[in-house]
Coordinates of C-alpha atoms and ligand atoms in Angstrom, one line a residue:
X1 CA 7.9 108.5 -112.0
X2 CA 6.9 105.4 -113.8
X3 CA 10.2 104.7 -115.0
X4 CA 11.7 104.7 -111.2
X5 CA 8.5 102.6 -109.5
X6 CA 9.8 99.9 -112.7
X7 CA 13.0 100.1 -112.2
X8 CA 12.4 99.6 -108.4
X9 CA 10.7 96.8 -108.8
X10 CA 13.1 95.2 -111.1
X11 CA 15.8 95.6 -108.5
X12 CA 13.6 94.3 -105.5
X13 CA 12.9 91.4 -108.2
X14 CA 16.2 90.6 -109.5
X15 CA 17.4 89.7 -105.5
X16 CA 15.1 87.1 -105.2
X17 CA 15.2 85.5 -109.1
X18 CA 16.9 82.1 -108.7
X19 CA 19.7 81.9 -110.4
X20 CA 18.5 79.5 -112.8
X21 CA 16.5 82.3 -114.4
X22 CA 19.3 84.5 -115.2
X23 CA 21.9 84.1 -118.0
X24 CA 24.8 82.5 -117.2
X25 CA 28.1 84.4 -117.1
X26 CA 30.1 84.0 -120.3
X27 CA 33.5 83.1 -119.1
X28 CA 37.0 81.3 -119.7
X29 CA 36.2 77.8 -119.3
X30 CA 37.9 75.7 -116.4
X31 CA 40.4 78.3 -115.0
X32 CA 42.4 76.7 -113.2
X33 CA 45.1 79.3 -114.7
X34 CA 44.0 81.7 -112.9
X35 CA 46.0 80.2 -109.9
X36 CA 49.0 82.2 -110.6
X37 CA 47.4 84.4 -113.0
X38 CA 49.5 87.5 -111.6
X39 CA 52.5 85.8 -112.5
X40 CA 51.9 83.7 -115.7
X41 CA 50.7 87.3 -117.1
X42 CA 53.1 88.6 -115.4
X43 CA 53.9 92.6 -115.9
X44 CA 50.3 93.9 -117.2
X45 CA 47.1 91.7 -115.8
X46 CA 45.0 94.7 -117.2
X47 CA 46.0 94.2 -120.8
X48 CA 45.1 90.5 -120.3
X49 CA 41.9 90.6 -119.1
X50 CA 40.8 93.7 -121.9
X51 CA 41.8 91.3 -124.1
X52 CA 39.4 88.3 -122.5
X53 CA 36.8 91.3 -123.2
X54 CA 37.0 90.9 -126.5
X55 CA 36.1 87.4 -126.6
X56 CA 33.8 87.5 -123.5
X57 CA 32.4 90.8 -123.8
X58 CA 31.9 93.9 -121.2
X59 CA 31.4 91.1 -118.4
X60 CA 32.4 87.9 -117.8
X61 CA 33.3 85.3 -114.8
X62 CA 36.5 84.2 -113.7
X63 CA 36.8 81.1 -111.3
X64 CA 39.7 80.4 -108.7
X65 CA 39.4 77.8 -106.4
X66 CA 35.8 78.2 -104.8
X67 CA 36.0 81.8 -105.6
X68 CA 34.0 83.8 -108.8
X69 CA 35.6 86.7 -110.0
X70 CA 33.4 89.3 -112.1
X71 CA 35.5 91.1 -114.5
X72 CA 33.4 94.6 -115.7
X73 CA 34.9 95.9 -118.8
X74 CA 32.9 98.9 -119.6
X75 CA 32.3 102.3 -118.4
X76 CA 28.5 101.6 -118.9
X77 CA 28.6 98.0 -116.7
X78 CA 31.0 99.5 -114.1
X79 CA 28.7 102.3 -113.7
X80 CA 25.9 100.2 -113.3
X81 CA 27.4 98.0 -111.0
X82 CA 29.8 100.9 -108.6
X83 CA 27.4 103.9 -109.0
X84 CA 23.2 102.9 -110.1
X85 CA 23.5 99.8 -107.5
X86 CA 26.4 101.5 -105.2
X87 CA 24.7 100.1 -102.2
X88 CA 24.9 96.2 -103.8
X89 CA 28.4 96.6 -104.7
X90 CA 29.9 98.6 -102.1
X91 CA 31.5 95.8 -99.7
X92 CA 35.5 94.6 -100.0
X93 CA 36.7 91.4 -100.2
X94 CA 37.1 90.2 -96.5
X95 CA 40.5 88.2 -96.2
X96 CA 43.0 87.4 -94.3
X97 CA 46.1 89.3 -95.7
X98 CA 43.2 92.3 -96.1
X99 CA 42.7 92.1 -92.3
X100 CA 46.4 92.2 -91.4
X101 CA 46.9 95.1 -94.4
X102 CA 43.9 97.4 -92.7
X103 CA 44.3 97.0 -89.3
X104 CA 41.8 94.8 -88.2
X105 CA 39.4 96.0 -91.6
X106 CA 39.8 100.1 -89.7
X107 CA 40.9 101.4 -93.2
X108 CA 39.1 103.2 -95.4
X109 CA 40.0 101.6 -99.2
X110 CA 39.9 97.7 -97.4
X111 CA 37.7 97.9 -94.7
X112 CA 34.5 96.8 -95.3
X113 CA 30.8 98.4 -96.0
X114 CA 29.0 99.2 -92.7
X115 CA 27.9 102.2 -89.9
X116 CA 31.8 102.1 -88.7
X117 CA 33.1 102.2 -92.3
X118 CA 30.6 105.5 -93.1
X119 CA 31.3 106.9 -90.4
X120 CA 35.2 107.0 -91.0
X121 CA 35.0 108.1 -94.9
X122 CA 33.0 110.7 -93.6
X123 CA 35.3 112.3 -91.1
X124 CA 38.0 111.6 -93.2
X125 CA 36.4 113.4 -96.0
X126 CA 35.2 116.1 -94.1
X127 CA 38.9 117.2 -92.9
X128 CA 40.3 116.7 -96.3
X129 CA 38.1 119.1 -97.4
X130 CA 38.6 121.6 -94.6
X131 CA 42.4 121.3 -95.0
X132 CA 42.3 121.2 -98.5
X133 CA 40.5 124.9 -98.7
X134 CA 42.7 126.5 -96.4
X135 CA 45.9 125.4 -98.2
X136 CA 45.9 123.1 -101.4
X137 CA 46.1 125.3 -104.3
X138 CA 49.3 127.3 -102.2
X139 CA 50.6 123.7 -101.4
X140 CA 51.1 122.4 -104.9
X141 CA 52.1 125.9 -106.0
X142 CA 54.7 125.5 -103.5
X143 CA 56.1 122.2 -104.5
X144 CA 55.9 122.8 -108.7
X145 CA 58.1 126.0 -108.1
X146 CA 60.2 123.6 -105.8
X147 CA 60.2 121.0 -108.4
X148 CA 61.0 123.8 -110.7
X149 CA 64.3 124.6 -108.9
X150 CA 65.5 120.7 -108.8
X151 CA 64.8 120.3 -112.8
X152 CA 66.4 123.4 -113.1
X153 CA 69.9 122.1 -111.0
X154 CA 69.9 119.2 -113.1
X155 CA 71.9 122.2 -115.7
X156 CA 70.3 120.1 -119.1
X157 CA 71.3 116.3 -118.0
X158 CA 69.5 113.0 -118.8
X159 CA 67.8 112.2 -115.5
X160 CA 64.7 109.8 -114.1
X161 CA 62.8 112.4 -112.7
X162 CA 60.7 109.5 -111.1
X163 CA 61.6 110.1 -107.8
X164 CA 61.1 113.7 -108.2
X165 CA 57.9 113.7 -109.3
X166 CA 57.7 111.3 -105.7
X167 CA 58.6 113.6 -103.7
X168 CA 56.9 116.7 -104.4
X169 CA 53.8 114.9 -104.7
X170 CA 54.3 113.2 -101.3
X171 CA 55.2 116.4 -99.9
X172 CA 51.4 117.2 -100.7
X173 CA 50.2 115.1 -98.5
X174 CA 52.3 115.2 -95.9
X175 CA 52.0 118.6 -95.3
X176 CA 47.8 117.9 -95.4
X177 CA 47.9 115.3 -93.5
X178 CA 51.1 115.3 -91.1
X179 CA 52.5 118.8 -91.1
X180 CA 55.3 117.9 -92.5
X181 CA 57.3 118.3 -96.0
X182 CA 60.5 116.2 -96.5
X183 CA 63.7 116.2 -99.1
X184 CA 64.6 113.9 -101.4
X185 CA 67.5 112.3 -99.4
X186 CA 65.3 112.4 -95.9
X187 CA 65.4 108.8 -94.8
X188 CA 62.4 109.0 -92.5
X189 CA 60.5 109.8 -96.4
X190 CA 62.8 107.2 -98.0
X191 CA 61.6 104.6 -95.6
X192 CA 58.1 105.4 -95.3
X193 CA 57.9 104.9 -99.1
X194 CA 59.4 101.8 -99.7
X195 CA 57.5 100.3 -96.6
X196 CA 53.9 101.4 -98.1
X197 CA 55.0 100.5 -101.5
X198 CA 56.4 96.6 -100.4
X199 CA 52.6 96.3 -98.8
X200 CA 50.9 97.2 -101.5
X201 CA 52.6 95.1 -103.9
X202 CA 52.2 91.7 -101.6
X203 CA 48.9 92.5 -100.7
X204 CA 48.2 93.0 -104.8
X205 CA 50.2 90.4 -105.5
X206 CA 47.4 88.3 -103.3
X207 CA 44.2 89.5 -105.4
X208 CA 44.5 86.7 -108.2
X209 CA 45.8 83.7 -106.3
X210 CA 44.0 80.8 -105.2
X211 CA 45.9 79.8 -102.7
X212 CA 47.1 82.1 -99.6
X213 CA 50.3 84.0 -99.7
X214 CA 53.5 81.4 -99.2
X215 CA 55.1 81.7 -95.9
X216 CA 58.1 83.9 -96.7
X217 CA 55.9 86.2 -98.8
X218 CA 53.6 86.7 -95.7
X219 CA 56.1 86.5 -92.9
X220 CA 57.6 90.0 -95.3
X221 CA 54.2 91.5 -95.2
X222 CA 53.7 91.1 -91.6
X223 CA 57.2 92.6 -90.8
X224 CA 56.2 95.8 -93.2
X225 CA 53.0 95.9 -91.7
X226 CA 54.5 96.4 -88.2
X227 CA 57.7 98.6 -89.1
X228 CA 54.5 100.9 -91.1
X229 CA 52.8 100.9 -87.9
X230 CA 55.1 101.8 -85.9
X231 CA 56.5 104.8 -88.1
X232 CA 52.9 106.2 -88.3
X233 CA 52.2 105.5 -84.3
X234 CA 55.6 108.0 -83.7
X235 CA 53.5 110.6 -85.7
X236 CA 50.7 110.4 -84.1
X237 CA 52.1 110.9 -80.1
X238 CA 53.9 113.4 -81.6
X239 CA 50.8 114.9 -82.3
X240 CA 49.1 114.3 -79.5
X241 CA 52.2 116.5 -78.0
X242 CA 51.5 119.1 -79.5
X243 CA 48.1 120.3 -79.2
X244 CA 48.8 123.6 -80.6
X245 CA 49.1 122.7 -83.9
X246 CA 46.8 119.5 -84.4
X247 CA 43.7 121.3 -85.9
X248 CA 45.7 122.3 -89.2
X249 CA 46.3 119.0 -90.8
X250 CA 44.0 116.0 -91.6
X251 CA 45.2 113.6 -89.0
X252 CA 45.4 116.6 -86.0
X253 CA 41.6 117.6 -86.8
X254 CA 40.5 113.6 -86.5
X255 CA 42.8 113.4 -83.4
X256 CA 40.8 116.2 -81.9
X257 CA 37.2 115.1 -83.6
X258 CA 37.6 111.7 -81.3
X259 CA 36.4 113.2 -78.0
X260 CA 33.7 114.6 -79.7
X261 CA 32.1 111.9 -81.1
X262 CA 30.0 110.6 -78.0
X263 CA 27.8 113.2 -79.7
X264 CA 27.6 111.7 -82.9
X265 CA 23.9 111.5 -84.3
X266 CA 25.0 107.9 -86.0
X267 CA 26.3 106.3 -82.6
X268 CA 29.6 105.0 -83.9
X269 CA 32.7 105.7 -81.8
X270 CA 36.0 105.9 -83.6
X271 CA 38.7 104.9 -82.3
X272 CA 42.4 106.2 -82.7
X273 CA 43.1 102.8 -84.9
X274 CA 40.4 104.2 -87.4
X275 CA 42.6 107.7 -87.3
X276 CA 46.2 105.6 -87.6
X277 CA 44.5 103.6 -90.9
X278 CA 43.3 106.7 -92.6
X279 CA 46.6 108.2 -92.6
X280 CA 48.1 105.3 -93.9
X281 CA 45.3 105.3 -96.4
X282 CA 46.2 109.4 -97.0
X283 CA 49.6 108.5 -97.8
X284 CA 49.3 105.3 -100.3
X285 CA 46.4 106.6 -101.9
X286 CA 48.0 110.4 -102.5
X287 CA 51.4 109.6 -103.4
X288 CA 52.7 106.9 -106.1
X289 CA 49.1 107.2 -108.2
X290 CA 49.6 111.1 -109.0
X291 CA 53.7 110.7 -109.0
X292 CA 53.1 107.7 -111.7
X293 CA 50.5 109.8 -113.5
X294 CA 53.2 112.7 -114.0
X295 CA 56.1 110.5 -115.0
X296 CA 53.8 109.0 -117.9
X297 CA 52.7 112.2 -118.8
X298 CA 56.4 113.4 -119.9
X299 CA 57.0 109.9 -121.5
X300 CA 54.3 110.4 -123.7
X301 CA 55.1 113.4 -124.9
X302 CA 58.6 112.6 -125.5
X303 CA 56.6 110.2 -128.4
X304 CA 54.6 113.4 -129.5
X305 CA 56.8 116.6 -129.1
X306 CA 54.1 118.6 -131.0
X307 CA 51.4 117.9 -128.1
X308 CA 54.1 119.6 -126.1
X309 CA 54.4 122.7 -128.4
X310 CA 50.7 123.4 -128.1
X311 CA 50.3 122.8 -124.6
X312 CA 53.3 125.9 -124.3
X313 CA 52.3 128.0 -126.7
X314 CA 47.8 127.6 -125.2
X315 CA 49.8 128.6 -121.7
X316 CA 52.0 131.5 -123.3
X317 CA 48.6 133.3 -125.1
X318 CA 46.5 133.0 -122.4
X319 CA 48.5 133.3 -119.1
X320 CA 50.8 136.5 -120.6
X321 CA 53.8 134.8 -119.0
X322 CA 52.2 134.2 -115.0
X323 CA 51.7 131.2 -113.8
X324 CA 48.3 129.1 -114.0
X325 CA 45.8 128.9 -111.4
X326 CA 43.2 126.3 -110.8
X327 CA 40.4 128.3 -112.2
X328 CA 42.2 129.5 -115.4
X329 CA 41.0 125.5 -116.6
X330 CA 38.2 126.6 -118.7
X331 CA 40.1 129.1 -120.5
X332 CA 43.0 126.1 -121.3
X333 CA 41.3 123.7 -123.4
X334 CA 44.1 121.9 -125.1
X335 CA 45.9 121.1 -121.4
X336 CA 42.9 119.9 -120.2
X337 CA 42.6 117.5 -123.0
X338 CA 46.0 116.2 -122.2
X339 CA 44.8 115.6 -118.8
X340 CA 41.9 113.4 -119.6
X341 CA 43.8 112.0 -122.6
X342 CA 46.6 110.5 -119.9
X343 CA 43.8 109.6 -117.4
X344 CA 42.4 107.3 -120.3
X345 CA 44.8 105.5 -121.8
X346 CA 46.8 105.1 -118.1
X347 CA 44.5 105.1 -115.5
X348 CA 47.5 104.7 -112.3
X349 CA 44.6 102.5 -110.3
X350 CA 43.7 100.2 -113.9
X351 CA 41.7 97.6 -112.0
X352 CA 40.7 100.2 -108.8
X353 CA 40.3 98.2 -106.0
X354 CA 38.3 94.7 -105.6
X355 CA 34.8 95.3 -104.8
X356 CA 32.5 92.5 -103.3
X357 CA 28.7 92.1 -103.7
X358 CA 26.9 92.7 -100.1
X359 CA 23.9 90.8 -101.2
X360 CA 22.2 89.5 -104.7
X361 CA 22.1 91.3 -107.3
X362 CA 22.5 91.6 -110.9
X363 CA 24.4 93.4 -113.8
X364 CA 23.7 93.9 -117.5
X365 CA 21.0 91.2 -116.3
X366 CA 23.3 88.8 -115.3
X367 CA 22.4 87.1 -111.4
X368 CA 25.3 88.2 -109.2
X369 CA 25.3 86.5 -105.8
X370 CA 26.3 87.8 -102.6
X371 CA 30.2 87.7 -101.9
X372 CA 31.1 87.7 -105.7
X373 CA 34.3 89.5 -106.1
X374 CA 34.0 92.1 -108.8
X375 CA 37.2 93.5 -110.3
X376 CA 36.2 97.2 -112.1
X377 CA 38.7 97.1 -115.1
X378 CA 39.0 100.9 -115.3
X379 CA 42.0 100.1 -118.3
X380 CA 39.8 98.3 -120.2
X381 CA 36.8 100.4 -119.9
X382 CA 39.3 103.0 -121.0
X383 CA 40.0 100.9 -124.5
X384 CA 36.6 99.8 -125.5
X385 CA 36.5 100.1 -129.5
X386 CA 32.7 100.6 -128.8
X387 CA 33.6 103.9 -127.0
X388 CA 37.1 104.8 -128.2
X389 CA 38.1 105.3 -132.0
X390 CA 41.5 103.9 -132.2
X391 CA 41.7 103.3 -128.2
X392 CA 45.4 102.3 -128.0
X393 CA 46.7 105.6 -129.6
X394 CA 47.8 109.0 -128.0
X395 CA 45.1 111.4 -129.6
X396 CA 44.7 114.7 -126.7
X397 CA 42.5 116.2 -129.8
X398 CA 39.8 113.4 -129.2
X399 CA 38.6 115.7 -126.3
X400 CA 38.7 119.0 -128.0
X401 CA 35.1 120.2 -129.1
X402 CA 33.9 118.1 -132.2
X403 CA 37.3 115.4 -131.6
X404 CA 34.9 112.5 -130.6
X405 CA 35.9 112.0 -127.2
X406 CA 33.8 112.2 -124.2
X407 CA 34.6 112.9 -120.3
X408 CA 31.6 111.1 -119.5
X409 CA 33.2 107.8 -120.8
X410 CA 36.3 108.6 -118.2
X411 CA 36.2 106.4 -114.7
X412 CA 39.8 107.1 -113.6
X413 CA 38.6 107.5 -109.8
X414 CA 36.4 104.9 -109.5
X415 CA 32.6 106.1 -108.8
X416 CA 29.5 105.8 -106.3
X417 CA 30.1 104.9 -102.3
X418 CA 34.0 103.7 -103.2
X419 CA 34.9 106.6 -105.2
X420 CA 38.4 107.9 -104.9
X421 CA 38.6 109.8 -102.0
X422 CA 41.0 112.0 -102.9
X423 CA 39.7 113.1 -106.8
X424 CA 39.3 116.7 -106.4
X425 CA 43.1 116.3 -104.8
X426 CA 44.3 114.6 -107.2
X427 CA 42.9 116.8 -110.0
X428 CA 44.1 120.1 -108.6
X429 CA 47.4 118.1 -108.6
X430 CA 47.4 117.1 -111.7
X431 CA 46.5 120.4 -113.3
X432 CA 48.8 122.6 -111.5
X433 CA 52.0 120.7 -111.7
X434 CA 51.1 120.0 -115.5
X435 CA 51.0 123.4 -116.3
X436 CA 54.2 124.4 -114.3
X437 CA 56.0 122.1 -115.9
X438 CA 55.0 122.6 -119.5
X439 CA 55.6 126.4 -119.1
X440 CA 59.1 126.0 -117.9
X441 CA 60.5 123.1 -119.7
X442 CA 60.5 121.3 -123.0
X443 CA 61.2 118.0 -122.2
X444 CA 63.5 116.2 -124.4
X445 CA 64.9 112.7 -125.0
X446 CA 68.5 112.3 -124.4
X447 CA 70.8 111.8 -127.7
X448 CA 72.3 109.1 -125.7
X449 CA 69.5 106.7 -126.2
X450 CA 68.3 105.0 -129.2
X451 CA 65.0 104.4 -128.3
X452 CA 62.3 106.4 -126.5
X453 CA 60.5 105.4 -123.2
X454 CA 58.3 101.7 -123.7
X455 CA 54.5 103.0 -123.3
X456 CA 53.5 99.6 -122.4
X457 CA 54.1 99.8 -118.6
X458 CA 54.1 97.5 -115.5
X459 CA 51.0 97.2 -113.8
X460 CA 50.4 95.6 -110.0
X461 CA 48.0 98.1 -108.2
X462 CA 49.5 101.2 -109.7
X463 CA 50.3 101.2 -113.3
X464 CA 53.7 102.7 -113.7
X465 CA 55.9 103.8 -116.8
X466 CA 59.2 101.8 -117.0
X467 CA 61.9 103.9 -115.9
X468 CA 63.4 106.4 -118.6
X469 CA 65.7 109.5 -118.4
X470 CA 64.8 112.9 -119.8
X471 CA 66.2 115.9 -120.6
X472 CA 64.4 118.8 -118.6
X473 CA 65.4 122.0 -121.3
X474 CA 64.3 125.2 -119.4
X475 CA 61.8 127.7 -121.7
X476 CA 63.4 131.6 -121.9
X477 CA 60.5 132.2 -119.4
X478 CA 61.8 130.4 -116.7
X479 CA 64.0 132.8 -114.2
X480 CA 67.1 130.6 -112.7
Ligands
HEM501 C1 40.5 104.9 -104.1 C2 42.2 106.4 -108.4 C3 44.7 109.9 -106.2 C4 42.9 108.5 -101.9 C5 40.8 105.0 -105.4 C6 40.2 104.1 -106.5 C7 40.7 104.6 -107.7 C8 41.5 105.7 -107.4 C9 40.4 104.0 -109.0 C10 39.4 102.9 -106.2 C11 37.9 103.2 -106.3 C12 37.1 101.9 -106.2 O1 37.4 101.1 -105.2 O2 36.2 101.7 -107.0 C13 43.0 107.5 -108.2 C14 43.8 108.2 -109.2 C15 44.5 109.2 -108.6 C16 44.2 109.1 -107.2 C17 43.7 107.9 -110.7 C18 45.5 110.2 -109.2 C19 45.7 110.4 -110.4 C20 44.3 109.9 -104.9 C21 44.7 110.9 -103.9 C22 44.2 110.5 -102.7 C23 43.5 109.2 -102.9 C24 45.5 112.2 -104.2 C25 44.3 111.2 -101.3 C26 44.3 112.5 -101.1 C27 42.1 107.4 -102.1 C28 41.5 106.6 -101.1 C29 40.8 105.6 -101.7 C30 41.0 105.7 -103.1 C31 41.5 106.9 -99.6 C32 39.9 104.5 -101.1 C33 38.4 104.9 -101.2 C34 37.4 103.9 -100.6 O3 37.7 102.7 -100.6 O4 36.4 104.3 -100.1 N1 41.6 106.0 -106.1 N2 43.3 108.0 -107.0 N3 43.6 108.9 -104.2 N4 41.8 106.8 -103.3 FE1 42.5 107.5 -105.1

């Protein structure tokens, strides 16, 4: 009780400290670099600024322009900062290209902290969760025995299964959210995807310039913006057309929730933008993070075939030839250390998603003032020698009993008010079409190529595996 009356008062005390009092930020000196620092570092930002951390340390300041990045490097400062003082840290970066991106700030992951903004996660959440226990674990079932059948037709050929993976975990969602599942050549899922995709990429390109997009870049983001709106808008009346079949799926349940909300014990009225942005936000947050996640899964284990092996063989003694379910985790050790193993050393989100202080505060004692932008780097809080023996390398062991590793050190999702909305998704996901995969297939690298896939990656928002091919050789279990 003592403790939390001290570290109350420390709180209440650290808003009103002048700055003068606190440390100042250790920091690159003059960065003026930072201008184009997207570009000059080109394909992996994340790398960069872990390296900075080992100059600078767990936190450190980045200036651009009249701007102050703060760059938090550890799981223990990001913690600090996104979960103990959630309520200080919670706000996003208000700006121009973030208002055109979330609809007027109506989105979940850019809009910013207030009564409208709760209001929405909370809906949102609330039908995700409805939805997702009526159907998920079926859902994903459904699409790894459909993935199964496509690796399967490929008959043994070197293929990128990039797209693939894409598409059955965009089906996912769709299905949650829309009603809808879609083939690989559908154009209406073809276009979607490279719409979302362009708008992420210019509006992540944006994060670490000083100056506001050039004209060409933002004249393409405003035409993406609109064709995106106008694709989701079409589902949406469809909806609306049919009543029937609205309470089923994440955005038909919201639809209906609307007229009820006069009722609402917090006063906020939601609006059908608020439902349009949150399926947007559905859609980019479900589909390239846990597609990404899958492809670099197989490409490291094309670098360690023996991680492979034991994954099969832990599935073959425990499962007796049937297929995994959700809750046969505990009883598969080794394939959950896999898991956590790829969600450390490639977290898909590496830097999550620019948060901004909504009043003074501090971290690791350090005065942060209100409307600093502070950049979560979930990559290097993944690599911290202090946390991590020999962070860089492919080690699944480190999470088996007595291996050294610990879940508590993982942030893949984010945490506190901002965390990922989706995680319990995303991990079902991940499990499921892990395991189906593994059992079926050994993956293999084709003869063809010299050189296995490059680990090192391209990072903008998502951190994705260069493209590869792979051989997908079916295990005697598999049935044709
Ligand atoms: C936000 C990671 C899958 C929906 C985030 C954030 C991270 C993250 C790091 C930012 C947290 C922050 O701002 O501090 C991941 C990873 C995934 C994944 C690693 C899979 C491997 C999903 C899925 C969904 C989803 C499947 C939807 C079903 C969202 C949404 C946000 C978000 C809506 C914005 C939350 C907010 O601003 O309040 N995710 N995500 N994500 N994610 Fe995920």
């Amino acid at each position: 009780h003592k403790q939390r009356i001290q570290s109350a008062l420390l709180h209440c005390l650290s808003r009103f400290l002048p700055r003068s009092t606190s440390p100042s930020l250790p920091g690159p000196p003059s960065f003026f670099l930072i201008g184009n620092m997207m570009e000059l570092t080109h394909d992996h930002l994340p790398i960069h600024l872990t390296n900075l951390a080992q100059r600078y340390g767990a936190i450190y300041r980045l200036k651009c322009g009249n701007t102050t990045m703060v760059i938090l490097n550890s799981s223990e400062v990001i913690r600090e900062a996104l979960v103990k003082k959630w309520s200080d840290f919670a706000g996003r970066p208000l700006s121009y290209t973030a208002d055109i991106v979330s609809g007027g700030g109506c989105s979940i992951s850019l809009g910013d902290y207030n009564k409208e903004w709760r209001a929405q996660r909370r809906a949102v959440h609330s039908a995700l969760q409805r939805c997702c226990r009526q159907s998920l674990h079926n859902l994903i079932e459904r699409q790894a025995l459909h993935l199964r059948k496509v690796l399967i037709g490929y008959q043994g050929s070197a293929v990128d299964l990039a797209e693939d993976f894409t598409v059955a975990t965009s089906n996912v969602i769709t299905t949650l959210a829309l009603g809808k599942e879609y083939n690989k050549s559908s154009s209406e899922l073809q276009q979607l995807h490279s719409c979302l995709n362009e708008i992420v990429a210019l509006w992540g390109s944006s994060w670490f310039k000083c100056s506001k997009l050039p004209n060409p870049v933002f004249s393409r983001l405003l035409k993406e913006v609109a064709k995106r709106d106008e694709m989701i808008k079409n589902h949406l009346s469809r909806y609306k057309s049919q009543a029937k079949e609205n309470k089923d799926t994440i955005t038909g349940s919201l639809l209906q929730g609307l007229d009820k909300q006069h009722n609402t014990e917090h006063g906020v009225l939601l609006t059908e933008t608020h439902v349009h942005m949150a399926t947007v936000d559905l859609l980019i947050g479900a589909t390239e993070t846990t597609a990404a996640w899958l492809s670099w899964t197989v490409a490291f284990l094309l670098h360690r075939p023996e991680v492979q092996t034991r994954v099969y063989e832990e599935l073959c003694t425990v499962l007796e030839g049937r297929y995994p379910k959700y809750s046969d985790k505990h009883r598969l050790p080794f394939l959950c250390s896999l898991i956590s193993e790829m969600l450390r050393l490639r977290p898909v989100a590496p830097l999550a998603v620019p948060h901004r202080a909504i009043r003074n505060s501090s971290v690791a004692g350090y005065f942060i003032p209100k409307d600093t932008v502070i950049i979560p780097n979930l990559f290097g809080a993944h690599h911290d020698p202090a946390v991590w023996s020999d962070p860089y390398s492919f080690r699944p062991e480190r999470f088996l009993e007595g291996g050294g590793g610990s879940t508590h050190a993982l942030i893949p999702f984010g945490g506190g008010a901002r965390l990922c909305l989706g995680e319990s998704v995303a991990k079902m996901e991940l499990f499921l079409f892990t395991a189906y995969l593994l059992r079926d297939f050994q993956f293999i690298p084709p003869e063809s190529e010299a050189s296995l896939p490059d680990l090192r990656g391209v990072a903008s928002v998502v951190l994705k595996v260069k493209p590869y091919t792979v051989i997908a050789s079916p295990r005697p279990m598999t049935n044709p």
